[in-house]
Amino acid sequence: MLLHDVVDCSATIRSTRSRLAKIAALADLLAGSTPTEIPLVVDYLSGELPQGKVGVGYALVYGVEVPAAAEASLTLALVDATFTELAGLSGPGSQARRRESLTNLLAAATATEQSFLRDLILGELRQGASAGIMEEAVARAADVPVGLVRRAAMVTGDLAAIAGTALTDGAKGLGSYGLELFSPLRPMLAQTAADTSAALEKTGPAGVEYKIDGARIQVHRKEGEVRVYTRNLRDITDWIPEVVEAAAGLEVESVILDGEAIALDEDGRPRPFQVTMSRFGRQLDVERMRHEIPLVAFFFDCLHLNGHDLIDEPAVRRAESLSAAVPEQLLARRVETADPARAEALFEEALAAGHEGVVVKALDAGYEAGRRGAGWVKVKPVHTLDLVVLAVEWGSGRRQGWLSNLHLGARDPASGEFVMLGKTFKGLTDDLLAWQTERFLELETQREGRTVFVRPEQVVEIAFDGVQRSSRYPGGMALRFARVKGYREDKSAQESDTVDTVRAYLGD
């Protein structure tokens, strides 16, 4: 298959807002792909590289300028081989070899292919091929139920590989996938409600539990081996030995647990989120740091226990397994109720204990890995959103020389683009100003006057008082009294909040 075919499909799905049209275009391309091409098509049109980072940054991608090829001849196989070569280069002279390899690749590409490749390398390819749309396209191309595709992708976290299985082995192949110990899956996420009554209206009878403002962890244990993963599936076992020790002490043969790691003060109250994150990402002086900023694990879900997968079980059954496997001191505080008054009482209790609020979880809900499932609804007293920084303005006065005023964007799932919602310079300490100046200069794409535009990669947690209609910004909405709560190094831009989540705050 030629890269040209993938680029054409990308243009087609970018040019339409019709979900059905996107699915049809993707399905047609997948149906005409060979088994080795299928994973590449899925990854490329999802804006990802199978190799991950290939050691090529913005300066090199746009520093290489070569005339475009007159005709399309570049194959997917050659593109993939080049990316593999780039990812493997290291040591003296590697930068020169990267330039040579990238130059050869771009010289073989047409103008539109060059643009596609540059965006793909930098992670800036956004054409509206969301995971949900891609799953439906795979199901259509393979003529299998979309539920089978979604479940297999959920437990593996690898939609490209699942697509290959679906189109070669069909429903039987997809049915063979289950949870694997030490193969982490993306965590389930929660929707938002204004209060506990509204949350219970969505869920019905629910488990209401403390929302702990820590770092999301997933713990896998089989016999004597323990591994700990972040929400982005990074293995951090060696960085948080106290969590490993807690998991090693459980009286189980095998288990997969979902939870949070958090730093507490001497009174057992949560320390500021940034303190937890400063320890969570610390790779050096681990023994010293575990005593200075010890982490405590609290678990709230059990996905596997003693050889049995629980991901398809209702939440009430998973809660029973969790209680059987984990001692009470390691469990998030929880009650089961359909009574708004009792849910509100736990909410107030959580706040008094220094936690963020509560998460209301439907008793019959399955675990929707990697999705913001309707069965989980979070309630917090201060509204917060995880947004993406689109640009930053140079400060003035006392902030002269620092990048200060942030341009904030929410993700549009339909287009894959980010929609600006407003600006803020509030809540920034001198340390944050210094950090973000260095960070955003690394992400810079262009400048206009005092504004530095950046690649939309950095997620920031924003507290706000409400959302109002506004013609000032493209999304027709603006945040009221937005202020920075902290940067989320544990989240990618694709995990940021959507315009639909923001729009829900309008109350229409």
Short mmCIF file of N, CA, C and O in Angstrom, two decimals, residues 422-492:
data_model
loop_
_atom_site.label_atom_id
_atom_site.label_comp_id
_atom_site.label_asym_id
_atom_site.label_seq_id
_atom_site.Cartn_x
_atom_site.Cartn_y
_atom_site.Cartn_z
N GLY A 422 -10.34 30.42 26.78
CA GLY A 422 -9.99 31.60 27.55
C GLY A 422 -8.53 31.61 27.93
O GLY A 422 -7.74 30.78 27.48
N LYS A 423 -8.18 32.58 28.78
CA LYS A 423 -6.81 32.77 29.22
C LYS A 423 -6.79 32.92 30.73
O LYS A 423 -7.78 33.31 31.34
N THR A 424 -5.63 32.63 31.31
CA THR A 424 -5.45 32.93 32.73
C THR A 424 -3.97 33.06 33.06
O THR A 424 -3.13 32.39 32.46
N PHE A 425 -3.68 33.95 34.01
CA PHE A 425 -2.34 34.04 34.58
C PHE A 425 -2.40 33.89 36.10
O PHE A 425 -1.41 34.05 36.80
N LYS A 426 -3.59 33.55 36.61
CA LYS A 426 -3.80 33.47 38.05
C LYS A 426 -3.37 32.11 38.59
O LYS A 426 -3.49 31.10 37.92
N GLY A 427 -2.91 32.13 39.83
CA GLY A 427 -2.52 30.90 40.50
C GLY A 427 -1.09 30.47 40.23
O GLY A 427 -0.67 29.40 40.67
N LEU A 428 -0.32 31.30 39.53
CA LEU A 428 1.04 30.92 39.16
C LEU A 428 2.05 31.45 40.18
O LEU A 428 2.14 32.66 40.41
N THR A 429 2.79 30.56 40.80
CA THR A 429 3.86 30.95 41.70
C THR A 429 5.11 31.26 40.87
O THR A 429 5.17 30.96 39.66
N ASP A 430 6.12 31.84 41.52
CA ASP A 430 7.37 32.12 40.80
C ASP A 430 8.01 30.84 40.28
O ASP A 430 8.57 30.80 39.17
N ASP A 431 7.92 29.76 41.06
CA ASP A 431 8.49 28.48 40.62
C ASP A 431 7.76 27.97 39.37
O ASP A 431 8.40 27.48 38.43
N LEU A 432 6.43 28.09 39.36
CA LEU A 432 5.68 27.64 38.19
C LEU A 432 5.97 28.52 36.98
O LEU A 432 6.07 28.02 35.85
N LEU A 433 6.11 29.82 37.19
CA LEU A 433 6.44 30.72 36.08
C LEU A 433 7.78 30.34 35.46
O LEU A 433 7.92 30.30 34.23
N ALA A 434 8.76 30.06 36.30
CA ALA A 434 10.07 29.68 35.78
C ALA A 434 10.00 28.35 35.03
O ALA A 434 10.56 28.20 33.95
N TRP A 435 9.26 27.39 35.63
CA TRP A 435 9.15 26.07 34.99
C TRP A 435 8.43 26.17 33.66
O TRP A 435 8.88 25.59 32.66
N GLN A 436 7.31 26.90 33.62
CA GLN A 436 6.53 26.91 32.39
C GLN A 436 7.22 27.71 31.30
O GLN A 436 7.04 27.44 30.12
N THR A 437 8.03 28.69 31.67
CA THR A 437 8.79 29.42 30.65
C THR A 437 9.73 28.48 29.91
O THR A 437 9.78 28.46 28.67
N GLU A 438 10.46 27.67 30.67
CA GLU A 438 11.37 26.70 30.05
C GLU A 438 10.59 25.66 29.25
O GLU A 438 10.96 25.32 28.12
N ARG A 439 9.51 25.17 29.83
CA ARG A 439 8.72 24.11 29.18
C ARG A 439 8.12 24.58 27.86
O ARG A 439 8.22 23.88 26.84
N PHE A 440 7.52 25.76 27.85
CA PHE A 440 6.80 26.18 26.65
C PHE A 440 7.74 26.69 25.55
O PHE A 440 7.39 26.64 24.37
N LEU A 441 8.91 27.13 25.92
CA LEU A 441 9.89 27.46 24.88
C LEU A 441 10.34 26.19 24.16
O LEU A 441 10.67 26.23 22.98
N GLU A 442 10.33 25.07 24.87
CA GLU A 442 10.65 23.79 24.22
C GLU A 442 9.56 23.36 23.25
O GLU A 442 9.84 22.68 22.26
N LEU A 443 8.32 23.77 23.53
CA LEU A 443 7.18 23.37 22.70
C LEU A 443 6.82 24.42 21.64
O LEU A 443 5.85 24.24 20.90
N GLU A 444 7.58 25.50 21.57
CA GLU A 444 7.25 26.62 20.69
C GLU A 444 7.17 26.20 19.22
O GLU A 444 8.01 25.45 18.73
N THR A 445 6.13 26.70 18.54
CA THR A 445 5.99 26.48 17.10
C THR A 445 6.12 27.78 16.31
O THR A 445 6.64 27.77 15.19
N GLN A 446 5.63 28.88 16.88
CA GLN A 446 5.75 30.18 16.20
C GLN A 446 5.43 31.28 17.20
O GLN A 446 4.97 31.03 18.31
N ARG A 447 5.69 32.56 16.76
CA ARG A 447 5.39 33.71 17.61
C ARG A 447 4.64 34.77 16.81
O ARG A 447 4.87 34.94 15.61
N GLU A 448 3.78 35.45 17.55
CA GLU A 448 3.09 36.60 17.00
C GLU A 448 3.09 37.67 18.07
O GLU A 448 2.33 37.57 19.06
N GLY A 449 3.96 38.67 17.91
CA GLY A 449 4.07 39.70 18.92
C GLY A 449 4.53 39.11 20.24
O GLY A 449 5.57 38.46 20.32
N ARG A 450 3.74 39.29 21.30
CA ARG A 450 4.10 38.80 22.63
C ARG A 450 3.61 37.37 22.89
O ARG A 450 3.80 36.84 23.98
N THR A 451 2.97 36.77 21.89
CA THR A 451 2.37 35.45 22.08
C THR A 451 3.26 34.37 21.48
O THR A 451 3.68 34.45 20.32
N VAL A 452 3.55 33.36 22.28
CA VAL A 452 4.31 32.19 21.84
C VAL A 452 3.32 31.03 21.68
O VAL A 452 2.71 30.58 22.65
N PHE A 453 3.15 30.57 20.46
CA PHE A 453 2.27 29.43 20.20
C PHE A 453 3.06 28.13 20.40
O PHE A 453 4.25 28.05 20.05
N VAL A 454 2.40 27.14 20.99
CA VAL A 454 3.10 25.90 21.36
C VAL A 454 2.36 24.69 20.84
O VAL A 454 1.16 24.75 20.54
N ARG A 455 3.07 23.58 20.74
CA ARG A 455 2.43 22.33 20.42
C ARG A 455 1.47 21.97 21.55
O ARG A 455 1.83 22.09 22.73
N PRO A 456 0.27 21.52 21.23
CA PRO A 456 -0.73 21.25 22.28
C PRO A 456 -0.47 19.93 22.98
O PRO A 456 -1.12 18.92 22.74
N GLU A 457 0.49 19.94 23.88
CA GLU A 457 0.89 18.71 24.56
C GLU A 457 0.78 18.80 26.08
O GLU A 457 0.58 17.79 26.74
N GLN A 458 0.93 20.01 26.63
CA GLN A 458 0.99 20.14 28.08
C GLN A 458 -0.40 20.31 28.68
O GLN A 458 -1.14 21.22 28.35
N VAL A 459 -0.74 19.41 29.60
CA VAL A 459 -2.03 19.46 30.29
C VAL A 459 -1.88 20.24 31.60
O VAL A 459 -0.91 20.05 32.33
N VAL A 460 -2.85 21.10 31.87
CA VAL A 460 -2.86 21.89 33.10
C VAL A 460 -4.23 21.76 33.75
O VAL A 460 -5.26 21.78 33.07
N GLU A 461 -4.24 21.58 35.07
CA GLU A 461 -5.51 21.50 35.80
C GLU A 461 -5.95 22.91 36.16
O GLU A 461 -5.22 23.64 36.84
N ILE A 462 -7.15 23.28 35.72
CA ILE A 462 -7.66 24.64 35.89
C ILE A 462 -8.90 24.60 36.79
O ILE A 462 -9.84 23.86 36.53
N ALA A 463 -8.86 25.39 37.84
CA ALA A 463 -10.05 25.59 38.68
C ALA A 463 -10.82 26.79 38.12
O ALA A 463 -10.24 27.74 37.63
N PHE A 464 -12.15 26.72 38.22
CA PHE A 464 -12.96 27.81 37.68
C PHE A 464 -14.30 27.84 38.41
O PHE A 464 -14.70 26.87 39.05
N ASP A 465 -14.99 28.98 38.30
CA ASP A 465 -16.26 29.14 39.01
C ASP A 465 -17.47 28.80 38.16
O ASP A 465 -18.56 28.59 38.68
N GLY A 466 -17.31 28.77 36.86
CA GLY A 466 -18.43 28.46 35.98
C GLY A 466 -18.05 28.66 34.53
O GLY A 466 -16.92 29.03 34.21
N VAL A 467 -19.01 28.38 33.67
CA VAL A 467 -18.82 28.55 32.22
C VAL A 467 -19.92 29.46 31.72
O VAL A 467 -21.09 29.31 32.10
N GLN A 468 -19.57 30.41 30.89
CA GLN A 468 -20.56 31.33 30.33
C GLN A 468 -20.44 31.35 28.81
O GLN A 468 -19.39 31.04 28.25
N ARG A 469 -21.52 31.70 28.17
CA ARG A 469 -21.50 31.84 26.72
C ARG A 469 -20.66 33.06 26.35
O ARG A 469 -20.69 34.08 27.04
N SER A 470 -19.91 32.93 25.26
CA SER A 470 -19.05 34.03 24.83
C SER A 470 -18.79 33.93 23.34
O SER A 470 -18.47 32.85 22.83
N SER A 471 -18.93 35.04 22.66
CA SER A 471 -18.62 35.08 21.23
C SER A 471 -17.15 35.38 20.99
O SER A 471 -16.70 35.44 19.85
N ARG A 472 -16.42 35.56 22.07
CA ARG A 472 -15.01 35.94 21.95
C ARG A 472 -14.14 34.77 21.49
O ARG A 472 -13.11 34.96 20.86
N TYR A 473 -14.57 33.54 21.86
CA TYR A 473 -13.77 32.37 21.56
C TYR A 473 -14.52 31.43 20.61
O TYR A 473 -15.76 31.40 20.61
N PRO A 474 -13.79 30.65 19.81
CA PRO A 474 -14.42 29.82 18.77
C PRO A 474 -15.47 28.85 19.28
O PRO A 474 -16.43 28.54 18.59
N GLY A 475 -15.28 28.33 20.50
CA GLY A 475 -16.23 27.36 21.03
C GLY A 475 -17.51 27.97 21.55
O GLY A 475 -18.42 27.25 21.96
N GLY A 476 -17.59 29.32 21.55
CA GLY A 476 -18.79 29.98 22.04
C GLY A 476 -18.93 29.94 23.55
O GLY A 476 -20.00 30.23 24.09
N MET A 477 -17.86 29.59 24.26
CA MET A 477 -17.89 29.48 25.71
C MET A 477 -16.62 30.09 26.28
O MET A 477 -15.59 30.16 25.60
N ALA A 478 -16.70 30.49 27.54
CA ALA A 478 -15.52 30.99 28.24
C ALA A 478 -15.60 30.58 29.71
O ALA A 478 -16.69 30.51 30.29
N LEU A 479 -14.45 30.31 30.30
CA LEU A 479 -14.40 29.98 31.72
C LEU A 479 -14.47 31.26 32.55
O LEU A 479 -13.91 32.28 32.18
N ARG A 480 -15.16 31.17 33.69
CA ARG A 480 -15.25 32.29 34.61
C ARG A 480 -14.25 32.10 35.75
O ARG A 480 -14.20 31.05 36.39
N PHE A 481 -13.41 33.12 35.97
CA PHE A 481 -12.45 33.13 37.07
C PHE A 481 -11.55 31.89 37.05
O PHE A 481 -11.41 31.17 38.05
N ALA A 482 -10.96 31.64 35.92
CA ALA A 482 -10.07 30.49 35.77
C ALA A 482 -8.74 30.75 36.48
O ALA A 482 -8.20 31.85 36.42
N ARG A 483 -8.22 29.73 37.15
CA ARG A 483 -6.91 29.85 37.78
C ARG A 483 -6.21 28.50 37.75
O ARG A 483 -6.85 27.44 37.74
N VAL A 484 -4.89 28.53 37.73
CA VAL A 484 -4.08 27.32 37.62
C VAL A 484 -4.03 26.62 38.96
O VAL A 484 -3.70 27.21 39.99
N LYS A 485 -4.38 25.34 38.94
CA LYS A 485 -4.26 24.51 40.14
C LYS A 485 -2.95 23.74 40.12
O LYS A 485 -2.32 23.53 41.15
N GLY A 486 -2.52 23.32 38.95
CA GLY A 486 -1.25 22.60 38.83
C GLY A 486 -1.12 21.95 37.48
O GLY A 486 -2.10 21.75 36.77
N TYR A 487 0.11 21.64 37.10
CA TYR A 487 0.34 20.96 35.83
C TYR A 487 0.23 19.45 36.02
O TYR A 487 0.63 18.91 37.05
N ARG A 488 -0.36 18.78 35.02
CA ARG A 488 -0.58 17.34 35.08
C ARG A 488 0.45 16.64 34.20
O ARG A 488 0.23 16.41 33.02
N GLU A 489 1.58 16.29 34.81
CA GLU A 489 2.60 15.57 34.06
C GLU A 489 2.20 14.12 33.82
O GLU A 489 2.81 13.43 33.01
N ASP A 490 1.15 13.67 34.53
CA ASP A 490 0.72 12.28 34.40
C ASP A 490 -0.35 12.09 33.34
O ASP A 490 -0.84 10.99 33.15
N LYS A 491 -0.72 13.17 32.64
CA LYS A 491 -1.78 13.08 31.63
C LYS A 491 -1.27 13.54 30.28
O LYS A 491 -0.50 14.50 30.18
N SER A 492 -1.74 12.87 29.24
CA SER A 492 -1.44 13.31 27.88
C SER A 492 -2.56 14.22 27.38
O SER A 492 -3.65 14.27 27.96
#
